[in-house]
Short mmCIF file of C-alpha atoms in Angstrom, two decimals:
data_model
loop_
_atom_site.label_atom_id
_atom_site.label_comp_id
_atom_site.label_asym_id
_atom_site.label_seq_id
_atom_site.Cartn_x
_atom_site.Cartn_y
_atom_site.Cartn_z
CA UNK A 1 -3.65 11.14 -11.11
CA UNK A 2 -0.68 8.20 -10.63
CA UNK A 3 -1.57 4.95 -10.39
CA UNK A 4 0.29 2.17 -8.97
CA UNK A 5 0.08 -1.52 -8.68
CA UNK A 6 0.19 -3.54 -5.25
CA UNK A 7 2.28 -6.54 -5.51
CA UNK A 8 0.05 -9.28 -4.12
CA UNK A 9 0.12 -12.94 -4.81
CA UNK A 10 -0.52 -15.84 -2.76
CA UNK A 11 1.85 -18.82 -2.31
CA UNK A 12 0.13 -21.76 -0.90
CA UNK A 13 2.82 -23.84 -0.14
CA UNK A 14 6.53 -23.88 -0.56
CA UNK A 15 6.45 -25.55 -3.87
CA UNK A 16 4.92 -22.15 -5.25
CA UNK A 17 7.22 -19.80 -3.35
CA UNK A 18 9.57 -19.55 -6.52
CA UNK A 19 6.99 -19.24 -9.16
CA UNK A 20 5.01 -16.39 -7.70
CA UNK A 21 7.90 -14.45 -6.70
CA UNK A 22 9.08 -14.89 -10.41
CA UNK A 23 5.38 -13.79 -11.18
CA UNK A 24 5.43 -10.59 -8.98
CA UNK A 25 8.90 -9.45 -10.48
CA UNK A 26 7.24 -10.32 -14.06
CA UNK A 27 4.18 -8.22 -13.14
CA UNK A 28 6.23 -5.31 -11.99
CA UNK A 29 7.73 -5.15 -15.10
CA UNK A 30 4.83 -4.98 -16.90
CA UNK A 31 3.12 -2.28 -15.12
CA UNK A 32 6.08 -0.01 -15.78
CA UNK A 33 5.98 -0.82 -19.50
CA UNK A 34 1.95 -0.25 -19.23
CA UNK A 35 2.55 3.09 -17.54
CA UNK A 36 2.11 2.52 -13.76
CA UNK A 37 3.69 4.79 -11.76
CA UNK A 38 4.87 3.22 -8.82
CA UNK A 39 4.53 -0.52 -7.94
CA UNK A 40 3.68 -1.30 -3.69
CA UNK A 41 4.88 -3.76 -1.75
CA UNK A 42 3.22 -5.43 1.36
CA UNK A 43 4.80 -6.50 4.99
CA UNK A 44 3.93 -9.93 6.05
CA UNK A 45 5.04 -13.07 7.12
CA UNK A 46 4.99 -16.99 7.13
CA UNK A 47 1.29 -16.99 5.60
CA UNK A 48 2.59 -17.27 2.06
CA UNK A 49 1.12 -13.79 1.40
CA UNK A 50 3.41 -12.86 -1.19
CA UNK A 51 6.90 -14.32 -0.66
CA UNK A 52 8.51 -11.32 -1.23
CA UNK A 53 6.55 -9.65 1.70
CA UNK A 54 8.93 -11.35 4.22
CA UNK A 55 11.89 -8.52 3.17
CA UNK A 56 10.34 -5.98 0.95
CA UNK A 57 13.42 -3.67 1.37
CA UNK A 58 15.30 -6.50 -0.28
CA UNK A 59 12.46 -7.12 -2.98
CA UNK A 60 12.64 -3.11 -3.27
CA UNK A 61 15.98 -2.89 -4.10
CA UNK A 62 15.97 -5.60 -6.45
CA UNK A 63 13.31 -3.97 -8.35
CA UNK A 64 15.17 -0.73 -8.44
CA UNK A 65 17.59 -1.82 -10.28
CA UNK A 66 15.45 -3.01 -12.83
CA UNK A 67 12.69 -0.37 -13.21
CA UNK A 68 14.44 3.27 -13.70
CA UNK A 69 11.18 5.19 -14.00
CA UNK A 70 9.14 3.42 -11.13
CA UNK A 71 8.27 4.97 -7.49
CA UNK A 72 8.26 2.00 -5.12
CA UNK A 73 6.50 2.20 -1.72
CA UNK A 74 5.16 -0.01 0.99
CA UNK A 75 1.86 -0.77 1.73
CA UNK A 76 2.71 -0.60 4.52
CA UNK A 77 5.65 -1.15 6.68
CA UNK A 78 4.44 -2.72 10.14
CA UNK A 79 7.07 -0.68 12.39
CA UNK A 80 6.05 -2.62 15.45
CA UNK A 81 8.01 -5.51 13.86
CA UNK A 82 11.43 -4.20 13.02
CA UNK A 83 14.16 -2.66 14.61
CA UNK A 84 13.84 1.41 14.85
CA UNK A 85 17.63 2.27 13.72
CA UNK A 86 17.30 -1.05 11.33
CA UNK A 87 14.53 0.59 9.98
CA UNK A 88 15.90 3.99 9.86
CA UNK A 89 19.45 3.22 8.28
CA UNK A 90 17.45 0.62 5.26
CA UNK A 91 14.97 3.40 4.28
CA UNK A 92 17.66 5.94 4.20
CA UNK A 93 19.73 3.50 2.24
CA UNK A 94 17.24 2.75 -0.38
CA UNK A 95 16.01 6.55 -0.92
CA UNK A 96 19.39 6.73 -1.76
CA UNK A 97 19.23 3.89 -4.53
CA UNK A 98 15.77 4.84 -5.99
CA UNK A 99 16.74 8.72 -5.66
CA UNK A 100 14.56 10.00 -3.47
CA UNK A 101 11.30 7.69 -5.57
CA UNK A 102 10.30 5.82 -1.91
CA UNK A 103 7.00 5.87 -0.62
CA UNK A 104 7.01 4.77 3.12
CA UNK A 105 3.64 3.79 3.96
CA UNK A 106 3.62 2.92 7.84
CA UNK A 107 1.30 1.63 10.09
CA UNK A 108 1.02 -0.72 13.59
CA UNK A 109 -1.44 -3.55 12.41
CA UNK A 110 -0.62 -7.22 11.23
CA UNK A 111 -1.75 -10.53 12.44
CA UNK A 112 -0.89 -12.02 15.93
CA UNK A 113 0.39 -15.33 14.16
CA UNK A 114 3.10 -12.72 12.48
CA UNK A 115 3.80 -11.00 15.86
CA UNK A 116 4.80 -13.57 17.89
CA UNK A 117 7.31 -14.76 15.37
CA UNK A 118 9.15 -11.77 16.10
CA UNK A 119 8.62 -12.32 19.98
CA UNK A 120 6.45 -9.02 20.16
CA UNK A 121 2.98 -8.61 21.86
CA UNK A 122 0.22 -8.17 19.63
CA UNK A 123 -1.22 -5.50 22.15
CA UNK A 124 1.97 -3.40 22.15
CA UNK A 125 2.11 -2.94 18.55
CA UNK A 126 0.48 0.57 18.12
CA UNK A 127 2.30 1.76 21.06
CA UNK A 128 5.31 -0.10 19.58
CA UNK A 129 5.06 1.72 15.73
CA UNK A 130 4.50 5.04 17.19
CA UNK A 131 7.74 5.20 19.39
CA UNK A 132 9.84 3.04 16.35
CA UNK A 133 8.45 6.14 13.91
CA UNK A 134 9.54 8.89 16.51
CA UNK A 135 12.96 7.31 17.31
CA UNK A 136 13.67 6.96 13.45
CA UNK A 137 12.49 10.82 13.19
CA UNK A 138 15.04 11.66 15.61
CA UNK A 139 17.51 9.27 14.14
CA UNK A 140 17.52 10.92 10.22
CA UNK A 141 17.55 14.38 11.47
CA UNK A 142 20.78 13.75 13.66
CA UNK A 143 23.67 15.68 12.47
CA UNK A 144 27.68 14.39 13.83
CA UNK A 145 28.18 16.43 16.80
CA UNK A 146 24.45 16.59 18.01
CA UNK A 147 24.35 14.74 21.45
CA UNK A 148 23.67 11.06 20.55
CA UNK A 149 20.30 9.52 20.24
CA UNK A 150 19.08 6.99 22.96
CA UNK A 151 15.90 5.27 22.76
CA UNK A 152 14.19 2.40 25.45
CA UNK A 153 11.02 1.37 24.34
CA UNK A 154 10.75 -1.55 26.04
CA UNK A 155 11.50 -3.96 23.32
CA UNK A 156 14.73 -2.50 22.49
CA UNK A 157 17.05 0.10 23.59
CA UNK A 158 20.28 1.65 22.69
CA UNK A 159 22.06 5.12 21.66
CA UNK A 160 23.86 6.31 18.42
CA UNK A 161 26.30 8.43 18.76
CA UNK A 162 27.30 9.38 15.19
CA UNK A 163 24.54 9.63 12.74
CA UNK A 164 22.53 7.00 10.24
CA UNK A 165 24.81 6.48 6.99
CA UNK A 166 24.05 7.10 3.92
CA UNK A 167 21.54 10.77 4.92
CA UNK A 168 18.35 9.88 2.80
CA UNK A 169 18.25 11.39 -0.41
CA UNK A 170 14.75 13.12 0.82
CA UNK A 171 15.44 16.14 2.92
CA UNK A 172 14.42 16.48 5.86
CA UNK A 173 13.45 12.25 5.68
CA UNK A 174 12.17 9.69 3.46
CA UNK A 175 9.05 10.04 2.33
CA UNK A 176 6.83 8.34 4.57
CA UNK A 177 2.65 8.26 4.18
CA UNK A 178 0.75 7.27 7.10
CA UNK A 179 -2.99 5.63 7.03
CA UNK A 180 -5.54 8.08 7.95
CA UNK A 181 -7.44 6.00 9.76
CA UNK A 182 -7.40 7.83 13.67
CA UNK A 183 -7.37 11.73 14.29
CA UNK A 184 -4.14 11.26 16.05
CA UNK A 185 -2.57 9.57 12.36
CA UNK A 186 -4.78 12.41 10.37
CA UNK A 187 -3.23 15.51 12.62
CA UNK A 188 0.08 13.87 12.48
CA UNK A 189 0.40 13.58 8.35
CA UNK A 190 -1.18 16.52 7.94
CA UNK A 191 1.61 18.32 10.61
CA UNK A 192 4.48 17.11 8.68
CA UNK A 193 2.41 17.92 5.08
CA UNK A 194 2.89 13.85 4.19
CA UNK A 195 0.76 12.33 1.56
CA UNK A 196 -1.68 9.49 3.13
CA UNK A 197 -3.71 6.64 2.18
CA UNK A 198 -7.49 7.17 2.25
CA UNK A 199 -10.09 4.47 3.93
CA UNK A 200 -12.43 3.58 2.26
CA UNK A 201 -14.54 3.01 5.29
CA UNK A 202 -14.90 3.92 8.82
CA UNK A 203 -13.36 1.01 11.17
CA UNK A 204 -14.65 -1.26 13.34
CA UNK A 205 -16.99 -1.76 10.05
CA UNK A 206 -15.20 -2.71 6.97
CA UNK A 207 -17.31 -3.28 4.46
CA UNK A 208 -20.15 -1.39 4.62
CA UNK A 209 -19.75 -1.20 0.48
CA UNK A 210 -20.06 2.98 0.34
CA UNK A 211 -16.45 3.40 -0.73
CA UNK A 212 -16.63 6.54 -2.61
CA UNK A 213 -18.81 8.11 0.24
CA UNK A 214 -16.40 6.90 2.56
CA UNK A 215 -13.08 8.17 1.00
CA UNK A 216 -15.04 11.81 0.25
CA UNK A 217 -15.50 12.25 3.77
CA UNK A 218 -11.75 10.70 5.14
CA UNK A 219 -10.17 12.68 2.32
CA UNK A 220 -12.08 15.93 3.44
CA UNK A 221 -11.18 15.42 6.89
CA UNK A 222 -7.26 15.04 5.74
CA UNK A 223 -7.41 17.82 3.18
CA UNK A 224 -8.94 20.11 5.53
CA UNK A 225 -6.09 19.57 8.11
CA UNK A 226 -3.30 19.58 5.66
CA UNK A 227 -4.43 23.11 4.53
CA UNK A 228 -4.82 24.58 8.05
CA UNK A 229 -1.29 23.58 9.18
CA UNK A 230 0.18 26.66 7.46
CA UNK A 231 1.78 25.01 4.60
CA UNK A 232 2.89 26.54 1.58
CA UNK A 233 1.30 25.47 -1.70
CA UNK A 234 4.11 23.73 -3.30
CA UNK A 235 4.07 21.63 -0.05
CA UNK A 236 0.25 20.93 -0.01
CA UNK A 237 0.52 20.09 -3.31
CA UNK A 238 3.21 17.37 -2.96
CA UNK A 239 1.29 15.65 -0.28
CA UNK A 240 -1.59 15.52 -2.33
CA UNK A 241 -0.03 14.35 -5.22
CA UNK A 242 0.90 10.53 -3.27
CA UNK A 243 -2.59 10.70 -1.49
CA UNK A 244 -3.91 7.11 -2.27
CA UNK A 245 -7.18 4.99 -2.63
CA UNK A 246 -6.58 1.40 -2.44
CA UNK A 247 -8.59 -1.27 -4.62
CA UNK A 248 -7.50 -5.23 -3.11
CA UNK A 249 -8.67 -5.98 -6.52
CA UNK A 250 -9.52 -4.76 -9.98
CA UNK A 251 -10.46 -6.52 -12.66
CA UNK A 252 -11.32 -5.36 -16.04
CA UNK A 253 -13.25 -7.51 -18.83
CA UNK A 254 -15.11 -6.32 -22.31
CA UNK A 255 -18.55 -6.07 -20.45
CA UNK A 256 -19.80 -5.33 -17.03
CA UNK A 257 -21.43 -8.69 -16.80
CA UNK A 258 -18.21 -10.87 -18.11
CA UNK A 259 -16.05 -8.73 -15.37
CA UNK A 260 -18.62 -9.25 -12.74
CA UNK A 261 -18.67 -13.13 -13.44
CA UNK A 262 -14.93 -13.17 -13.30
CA UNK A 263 -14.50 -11.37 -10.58
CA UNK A 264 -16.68 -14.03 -9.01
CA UNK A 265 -14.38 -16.32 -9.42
CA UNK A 266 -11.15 -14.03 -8.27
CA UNK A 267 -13.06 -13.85 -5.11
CA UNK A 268 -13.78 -17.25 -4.57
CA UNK A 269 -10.61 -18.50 -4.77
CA UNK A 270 -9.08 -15.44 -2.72
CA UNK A 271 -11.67 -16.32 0.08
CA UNK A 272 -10.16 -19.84 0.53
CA UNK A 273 -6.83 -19.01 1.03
CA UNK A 274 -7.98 -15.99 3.67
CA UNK A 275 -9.35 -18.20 5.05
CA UNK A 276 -6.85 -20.71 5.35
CA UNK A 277 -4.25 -18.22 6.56
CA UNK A 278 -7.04 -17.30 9.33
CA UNK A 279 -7.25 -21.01 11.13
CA UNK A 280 -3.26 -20.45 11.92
CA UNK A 281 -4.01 -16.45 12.97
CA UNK A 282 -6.72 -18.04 15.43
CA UNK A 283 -4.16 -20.31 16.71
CA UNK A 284 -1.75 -17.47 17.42
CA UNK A 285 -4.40 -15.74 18.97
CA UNK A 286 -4.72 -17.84 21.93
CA UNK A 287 -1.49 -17.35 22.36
CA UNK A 288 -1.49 -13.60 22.48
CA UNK A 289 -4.36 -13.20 24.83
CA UNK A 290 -6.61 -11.82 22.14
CA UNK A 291 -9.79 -12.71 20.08
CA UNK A 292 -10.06 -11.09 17.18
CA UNK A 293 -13.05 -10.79 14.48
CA UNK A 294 -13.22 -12.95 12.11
CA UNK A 295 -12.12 -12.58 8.13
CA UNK A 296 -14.55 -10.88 6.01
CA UNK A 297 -16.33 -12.39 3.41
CA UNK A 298 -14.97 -11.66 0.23
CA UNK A 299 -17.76 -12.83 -1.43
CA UNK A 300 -20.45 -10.41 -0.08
CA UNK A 301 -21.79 -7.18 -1.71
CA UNK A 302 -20.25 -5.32 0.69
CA UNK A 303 -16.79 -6.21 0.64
CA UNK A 304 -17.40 -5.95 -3.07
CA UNK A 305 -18.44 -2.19 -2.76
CA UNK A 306 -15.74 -1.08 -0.28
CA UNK A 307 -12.48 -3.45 -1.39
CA UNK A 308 -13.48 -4.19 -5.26
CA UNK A 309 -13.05 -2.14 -8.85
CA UNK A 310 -14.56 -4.07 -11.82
CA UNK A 311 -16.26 -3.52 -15.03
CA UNK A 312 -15.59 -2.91 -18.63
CA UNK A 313 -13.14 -0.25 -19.52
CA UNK A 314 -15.78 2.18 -19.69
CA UNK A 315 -16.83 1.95 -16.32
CA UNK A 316 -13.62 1.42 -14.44
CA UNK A 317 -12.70 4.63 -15.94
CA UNK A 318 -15.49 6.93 -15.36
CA UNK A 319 -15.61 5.55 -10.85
CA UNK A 320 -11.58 6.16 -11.39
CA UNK A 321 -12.71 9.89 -12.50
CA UNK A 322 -14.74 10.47 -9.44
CA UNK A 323 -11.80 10.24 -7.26
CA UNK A 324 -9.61 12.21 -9.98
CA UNK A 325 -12.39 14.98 -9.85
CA UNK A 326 -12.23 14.14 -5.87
CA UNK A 327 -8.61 15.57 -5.57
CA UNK A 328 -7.05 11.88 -5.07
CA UNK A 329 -3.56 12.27 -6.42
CA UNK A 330 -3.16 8.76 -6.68
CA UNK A 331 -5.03 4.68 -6.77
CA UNK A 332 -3.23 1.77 -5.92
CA UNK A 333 -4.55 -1.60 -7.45
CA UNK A 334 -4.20 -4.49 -6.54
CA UNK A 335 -4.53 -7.02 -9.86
CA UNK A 336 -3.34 -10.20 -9.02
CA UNK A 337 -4.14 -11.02 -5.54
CA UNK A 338 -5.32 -14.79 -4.17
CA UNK A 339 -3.76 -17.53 -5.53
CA UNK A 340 -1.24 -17.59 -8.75
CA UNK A 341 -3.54 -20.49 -10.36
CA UNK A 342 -3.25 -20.49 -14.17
CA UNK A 343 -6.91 -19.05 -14.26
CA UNK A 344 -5.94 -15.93 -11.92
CA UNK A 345 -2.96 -15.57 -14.43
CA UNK A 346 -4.96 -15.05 -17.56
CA UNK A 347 -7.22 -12.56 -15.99
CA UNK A 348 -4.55 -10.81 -14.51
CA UNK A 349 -3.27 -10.01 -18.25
CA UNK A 350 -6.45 -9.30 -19.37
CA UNK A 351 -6.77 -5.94 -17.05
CA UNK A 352 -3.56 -5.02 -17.40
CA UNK A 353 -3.91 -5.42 -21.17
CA UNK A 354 -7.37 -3.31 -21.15
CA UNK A 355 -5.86 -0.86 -18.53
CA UNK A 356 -3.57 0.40 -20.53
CA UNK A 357 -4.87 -0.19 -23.98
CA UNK A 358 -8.53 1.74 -22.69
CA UNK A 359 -8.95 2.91 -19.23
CA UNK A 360 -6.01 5.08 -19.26
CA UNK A 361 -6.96 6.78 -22.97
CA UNK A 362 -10.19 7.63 -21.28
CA UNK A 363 -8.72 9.44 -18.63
CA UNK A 364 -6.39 11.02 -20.32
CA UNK A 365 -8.72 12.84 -23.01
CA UNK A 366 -10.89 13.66 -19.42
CA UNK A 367 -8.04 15.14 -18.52
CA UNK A 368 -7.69 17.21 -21.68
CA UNK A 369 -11.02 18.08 -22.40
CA UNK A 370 -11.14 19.51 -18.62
CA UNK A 371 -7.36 21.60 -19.30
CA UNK A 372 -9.16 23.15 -22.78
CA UNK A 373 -12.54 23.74 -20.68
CA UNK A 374 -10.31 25.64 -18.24
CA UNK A 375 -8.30 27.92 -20.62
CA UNK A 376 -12.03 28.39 -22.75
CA UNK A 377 -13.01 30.19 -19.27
CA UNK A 378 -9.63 32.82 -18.62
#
C-alpha cells in the first residue's frame, strides 16, 4: 500500500499567504523524508484554501525539483476551469520533469464563487470537464502529419495543427485517475484501466459515517469493471496500485482518547474557516442561478466516520489494514488541513512523527507476517 499526503492548509488572510505556503513546501519535505509516497495537491481559488492551490502545476514543478523520490498528483484538477490544450501541453510538460511520477486526478466540481472568476457557468462545468478531458485525449495522441485537432465547446475553440510539445513521458498519456463517483466516471476509468479514487460514501449524502462500508462497495463496483474490460494483468495491476481512499484529516496521538480530544479541536477550528469561505460561495451563488446545500458539519459523528482517521498508532494502523486487506493500493491523508495556527502546527508534527515512527512498522511486519503465511501454504 502507498500512502500520500494532501497538501492542505488554510490562509485566512493575505498576511498568512507566505507562511503557509512556506509551511506546505516544509511539510512536503517531510513526508518524503518520513516515507510518503507521493504528496497531492488541490485546485482552488481566492478562498485562501491553500495558496498554492491557485497554480498547482507551478507548485508541482517546484516541488519536483526538490523531492527526487516523490509521485505528485492532483486532487483533483477541476478541467471545467482551464484551457483544454493549456491543460494538455502543462501535464505533458511536467510528466516530462517528474518522469512519468504524475498522478492526474480530474474531476468537474468546485464552488460557484471559483467559477465565475474564470467567467464559466457553474451549470456547464460537468459538461465543460468531460469535453476539456476528451479534447486533451485527442490532443496527446496526435502525431505531426495526423489531420489537425479542432475543438468548439462553447467556451473555447480552436485547432492544432502540429502536435502538443514535449509528448508526455507516459505512453499513451499522463496518468490521469478519475473519481468514481457516477457509472459513466466508473465505466470510463475502468475502459482506459486508470487507477481511481474511492468514495467513501454514496452522494447526495456525505456523511453518513460508514466509510469502510462505503469504499467496499465503490471499490467492488470499480474492481469488478476494471477486470471485465479485457485487460491484461500487468495493466490491472497498475491501476490498482494508485487506487486511493482519501482521509480530509488524520490525526494520530499516544491514546485513543488524547487523539479524539485533539481532533476535537482540529475540527473546530476547520469548521470556522468552512464556514467562512461558505458566506462568499452563497454570494456567488446568486449569481450563478443556483442554491446549493449547505457545508457539512465537521463537527458531527458523521462527518467524523466518513471524512476522519484518528487514534493511537495502534488503531490507525489496524482501520489502515482493512483497506490494505481490501485491495486499496493506496490512502491519501490529509494532516494539516484548517488553519496554520501554532496549535494545528504542533499536532501536525505529532502524526507525522508517530506515522512514521509506529503506524508504518505495524504495517509493514502485517505485511510480512502475511508474505511468510503465504509461502508456509505453497
Amino acid at each position: 500500500m502507498h500512502f500520500s499526503l494532501f497538501l492542505t492548509s488554510r490562509s485566512r488572510g493575505p498576511e498568512e499567504d507566505r507562511a503557509v505556503m512556506q509551511a506546505m513546501v516544509e511539510h512536503a519535505t517531510d513526508a518524503e523524508q518520513k516515507g510518503f509516497d507521493a504528496v497531492f495537491l488541490p485546485d482552488h481559488h481566492f478562498t485562501g484554501y491553500a495558496p498554492p492551490a491557485s497554480d498547482p502545476f507551478i507548485f508541482a514543478a517546484y516541488l519536483a525539483g526538490k523531492l527526487e523520490r516523490m509521485h505528485f498528483g492532483f486532487s483533483v484538477q477541476t478541467l471545467a476551469l482551464h484551457h483544454p490544450v493549456r491543460f494538455a501541453e502543462r501535464l505533458a510538460l511536467l510528466d516530462q520533469l517528474t518522469d512519468g511520477k504524475l498522478l492526474v486526478g480530474v474531476g468537474s466540481g468546485t464552488t460557484p464563487e471559483e467559477m465565475i472568476g474564470f467567467g464559466v457557468n457553474y451549470q456547464d462545468s460537468s459538461r465543460l470537464a468531460n469535453e476539456n478531458l476528451e479534447i486533451a485525449e485527442r490532443l496527446w495522441a496526435k502525431q505531426p502529419g495526423d489531420e489537425p485537432v479542432t475543438f468548439d465547446n462553447g467556451h473555447y475553440r480552436g485547432a492544432v495543427v502540429s502536435r502538443i510539445v514535449p509528448t508526455p513521458y507516459t505512453k499513451p498519456e499522463p496518468r490521469v485517475m478519475s473519481v468514481a463517483a457516477r457509472p459513466s466516471s466508473v465505466e470510463r476509468a475502468a475502459k482506459k484501466a486508470q487507477p481511481a479514487f474511492i468514495l467513501a460514501f454514496t452522494p447526495p449524502i456525505i456523511d453518513s459515517g460508514n466509510a469502510y462500508e462505503e469504499v467496499k462497495k465503490n471499490f467492488g463496483i470499480y474492481r469488478g469493471a476494471l477486470e471485465a474490460a479485457g485487460h491484461s494483468e500487468v495493466a490491472v495491476r497498475a491501476a490498482l496500485e494508485w487506487t486511493t481512499h482519501s482521509y480530509q484529516h488524520v490525526h494520530i496521538a499516544e491514546t485513543d482518547e488524547q487523539a479524539a480530544a485533539e481532533m476535537d479541536v482540529i475540527l473546530e477550528q476547520y469548521q470556522e474557516t468552512v464556514e467562512r469561505e461558505h458566506a462568499a460561495n452563497k454570494a456567488a451563488e446568486a449569481i450563478s442561478g443556483v442554491d446549493l446545500r449547505p457545508t457539512p458539519d465537521a463537527r458531527t459523528e458523521g462527518y467524523k466516520g466518513t471524512w476522519c482517521l484518528y487514534g493511537s498508532p495502534e488503531t490507525v494502523a489496524a482501520e489502515l489494514q482493512k483497506y490494505a486487506d481490501l485491495g486499496i493500493g493506496n490512502v491519501l491523508m490529509a494532516a494539516m488541513g484548517g488553519p496554520l495556527t501554532e496549535e494545528r502546527r504542533r499536532f501536525t508534527a505529532q502524526t507525522m512523527r508517530l506515522f512514521a515512527e509506529r503506524v508504518q512498522p505495524l504495517l509493514r511486519s502485517n505485511e510480512t507476517a502475511a508474505d511468510t503465511d503465504k509461502v508456509a501454504a505453497l
